[in-house]
XYZ file of C-alpha atoms in Angstrom:
258
model
C 0.041 0.324 0.046
C 1.195 3.383 -0.734
C 1.093 6.469 2.197
C 0.262 9.785 0.703
C 1.031 13.082 2.228
C 0.547 16.311 0.607
C 1.924 18.726 3.353
C 0.569 22.390 2.713
C 0.419 25.956 4.544
C -1.852 24.937 6.355
C -2.983 20.700 6.962
C -1.199 17.953 6.139
C -3.305 15.108 4.624
C -2.280 12.138 4.625
C -3.883 8.664 2.702
C -3.868 5.582 2.701
C -3.937 3.936 -1.281
C -4.725 0.477 -2.409
C -4.054 0.898 -6.312
C -5.869 3.711 -7.484
C -8.049 3.645 -4.618
C -8.109 5.424 -1.761
C -8.486 3.154 2.273
C -8.367 6.657 4.478
C -7.740 9.270 5.270
C -6.433 11.554 7.869
C -5.813 15.356 8.570
C -3.653 17.528 10.778
C -2.628 20.947 11.247
C 0.444 22.140 10.064
C 3.358 22.607 12.315
C 6.887 22.807 11.247
C 7.962 21.687 14.561
C 6.176 18.196 14.738
C 8.717 16.003 14.714
C 8.692 12.490 13.060
C 7.997 11.036 15.922
C 4.863 13.086 17.029
C 3.274 11.863 13.821
C 4.527 8.401 13.993
C 2.640 8.278 17.713
C -0.771 9.954 15.687
C -0.371 8.135 12.148
C 0.294 4.761 13.449
C -3.069 5.015 15.977
C -5.070 5.932 13.146
C -3.063 3.020 11.161
C -5.076 0.460 13.707
C -7.999 2.303 14.015
C -8.989 1.711 10.290
C -7.304 -2.147 10.496
C -4.537 -1.557 8.981
C -0.860 -2.384 10.091
C 2.619 -0.162 9.403
C 3.408 -3.134 7.924
C 0.933 -3.388 4.738
C 2.621 0.325 4.106
C 5.474 -0.298 0.838
C 5.729 2.848 -0.972
C 5.471 6.708 0.201
C 5.058 9.763 -1.029
C 5.337 12.830 0.550
C 4.685 16.767 -1.816
C 5.437 20.134 0.942
C 4.883 23.558 0.377
C 6.782 23.852 4.402
C 10.305 23.416 3.672
C 10.855 22.489 7.118
C 8.467 19.772 6.901
C 9.986 17.831 4.742
C 12.899 16.391 7.494
C 10.195 15.238 9.459
C 8.387 13.343 7.144
C 11.769 12.033 6.128
C 12.398 10.638 9.741
C 8.923 9.633 10.191
C 9.386 7.254 6.705
C 12.517 5.928 7.101
C 12.325 5.520 11.202
C 9.165 4.139 11.309
C 8.429 2.459 8.256
C 11.745 1.263 7.015
C 11.729 3.033 3.906
C 12.998 5.604 1.743
C 10.245 8.762 0.185
C 9.801 9.461 -2.516
C 9.533 13.711 -2.699
C 7.335 14.570 -5.839
C 9.214 16.376 -8.393
C 12.106 15.367 -7.016
C 14.892 12.117 -7.943
C 12.422 9.743 -9.394
C 9.172 11.828 -9.022
C 9.064 14.113 -11.820
C 5.994 16.635 -12.752
C 6.584 15.167 -15.923
C 4.974 17.688 -17.930
C 6.642 21.792 -19.268
C 6.328 24.276 -16.825
C 5.766 27.129 -19.356
C 6.376 30.690 -16.694
C 8.875 33.107 -16.610
C 10.808 31.344 -13.142
C 9.399 27.365 -12.983
C 11.201 26.733 -10.447
C 9.014 28.219 -7.958
C 5.661 26.439 -9.401
C 4.742 24.778 -5.621
C 4.464 21.109 -5.684
C 0.179 21.161 -4.602
C -0.026 23.360 -7.797
C 1.897 20.993 -9.878
C 0.001 17.886 -8.647
C -2.923 19.525 -9.205
C -1.575 19.944 -12.937
C -0.493 15.814 -12.952
C -3.597 15.143 -11.397
C -5.831 16.751 -13.548
C -4.018 16.084 -17.406
C -3.695 12.859 -16.552
C -7.728 12.538 -15.786
C -9.109 15.263 -18.215
C -8.680 15.769 -21.424
C -8.084 19.173 -23.422
C -7.605 22.504 -21.956
C -8.031 23.124 -18.348
C -8.197 25.906 -16.008
C -7.879 24.055 -12.294
C -8.871 26.181 -9.483
C -7.566 25.554 -5.850
C -9.232 26.258 -2.858
C -6.880 26.275 -0.152
C -5.021 28.427 1.911
C -4.718 30.506 -1.110
C -6.816 30.308 -4.346
C -5.323 29.340 -6.793
C -6.453 28.781 -10.776
C -4.114 26.800 -12.914
C -4.105 27.010 -16.819
C -3.035 23.225 -18.799
C -3.142 23.438 -22.047
C -4.383 20.202 -24.441
C -0.415 18.848 -24.571
C -0.574 18.737 -20.340
C 1.708 22.158 -20.346
C 1.335 24.381 -17.269
C 0.852 27.808 -19.451
C 0.452 29.804 -15.759
C -1.718 31.290 -13.622
C -3.468 32.836 -10.518
C -2.968 33.535 -7.021
C -5.535 34.685 -5.402
C -6.167 35.670 -0.980
C -8.013 32.514 0.168
C -11.726 33.459 1.544
C -10.888 32.617 4.959
C -7.307 34.643 4.624
C -9.985 37.575 3.418
C -12.383 37.293 6.382
C -9.088 36.978 9.002
C -8.361 40.468 7.275
C -11.437 41.975 7.502
C -11.993 40.636 11.298
C -8.848 41.213 12.226
C -8.268 45.105 11.153
C -11.992 46.409 11.981
C -12.514 46.665 15.911
C -17.170 45.997 15.822
C -17.053 43.523 13.005
C -18.142 39.975 14.132
C -16.127 36.504 13.307
C -18.839 34.536 10.982
C -18.893 31.117 9.157
C -17.870 30.707 6.108
C -21.827 29.444 4.247
C -23.409 30.080 1.854
C -26.242 33.369 2.920
C -29.454 31.649 3.664
C -31.242 34.046 0.564
C -29.555 35.063 -3.032
C -30.355 38.776 -1.789
C -27.106 40.738 -1.733
C -28.550 43.603 0.463
C -27.869 42.425 3.804
C -30.410 43.980 6.834
C -28.402 43.650 9.623
C -24.235 43.656 9.205
C -23.114 39.703 10.115
C -25.432 39.626 6.179
C -24.081 41.927 4.816
C -20.646 40.573 6.142
C -21.483 37.148 4.545
C -22.665 38.351 1.874
C -19.791 40.936 0.928
C -17.098 37.400 2.027
C -18.953 34.852 -0.027
C -20.730 36.721 -3.629
C -17.947 38.959 -3.305
C -15.493 35.568 -3.692
C -17.601 34.034 -5.782
C -17.928 37.360 -8.797
C -13.753 37.196 -8.224
C -13.755 33.421 -9.092
C -16.262 34.113 -11.433
C -14.432 37.046 -13.628
C -11.979 34.937 -12.435
C -12.224 32.407 -14.575
C -14.431 33.795 -17.307
C -11.224 36.122 -18.464
C -9.135 32.945 -18.650
C -11.099 31.724 -21.038
C -11.128 34.487 -23.250
C -7.517 34.994 -22.736
C -7.329 31.002 -23.456
C -9.481 31.230 -26.743
C -10.923 27.484 -26.967
C -13.025 25.742 -24.707
C -11.706 25.108 -21.031
C -13.091 22.544 -18.501
C -12.658 23.944 -15.218
C -12.235 21.273 -12.418
C -12.148 22.321 -9.152
C -10.616 20.599 -6.038
C -9.480 21.734 -1.733
C -12.447 21.894 1.150
C -14.804 24.769 -0.358
C -14.794 23.771 -3.569
C -18.808 21.572 -3.312
C -19.536 24.883 -1.387
C -19.044 27.160 -3.547
C -20.011 24.508 -6.699
C -23.548 24.977 -5.061
C -23.984 28.546 -5.813
C -22.213 29.120 -9.341
C -22.389 26.898 -12.702
C -18.600 28.254 -13.784
C -16.905 24.593 -12.745
C -17.179 21.704 -14.938
C -15.924 18.962 -12.680
C -15.533 18.827 -8.874
C -12.432 16.502 -8.039
C -12.247 16.792 -3.934
C -8.954 14.308 -4.311
C -7.214 15.960 -7.102
C -3.915 17.193 -5.247
C -3.863 13.315 -3.169
C -4.378 11.420 -6.544
C -1.202 14.096 -8.670
C 0.681 11.990 -6.032
C -0.168 8.439 -6.009
C 0.007 9.100 -10.287
C 3.692 10.126 -9.986
C 4.480 6.648 -7.254
C 2.505 4.966 -9.715
C 5.115 5.919 -12.297
C 8.167 5.804 -10.011
C 7.269 1.979 -9.264
C 7.115 1.063 -13.238
């Protein structure tokens, strides 16, 4: 079985694969100070709860946008599983697609994994939207070449800035407003309308501009925790694929093993 770990700025997602099927997944808050020993205590317990043993794992791969976490995950792999981990984008697991931008080395691992999986699973020109700490928009042509993208503040970052820089505005939950009205009648509703519908309008506008610039039909693939929430309130997505990033890791691991 394959253990894959996607280290983001907010969370680390672990997934256990048997072939192409995800058998279990777990999420833990990202903390660069968390040691390999701490990861092991947490992860081995969860494996047991799900009915697996650490000996079931024969391959480990991880990708990280938090460089300080790399060493600790390598310690976890070698000390507790007796495996040298694959690191996405390095060594035996190159991205495998052309990166046609000014500074190819600056493409984040999470964004590259989305490109790997999207091109593997879907045909034609693609726009991939990933709702994470930041919201990333990627443009791939029909050959799988990465042509560039957009980085925007994630909706939670936007809300944090709004609440943190004002004295009287309350903390609100991110959810769809109860009505389609964009004229709020109290402070909380007005904030929710501004944050939620403002974000939908930004997202729809940027995707349409990307489509216009691409000049060919482009399928829009959405991933990340808030993709389903937004999908219920916009027609802009063609596909919602919640596991796209972690599936990119499995694809790279399979390539390395073949």
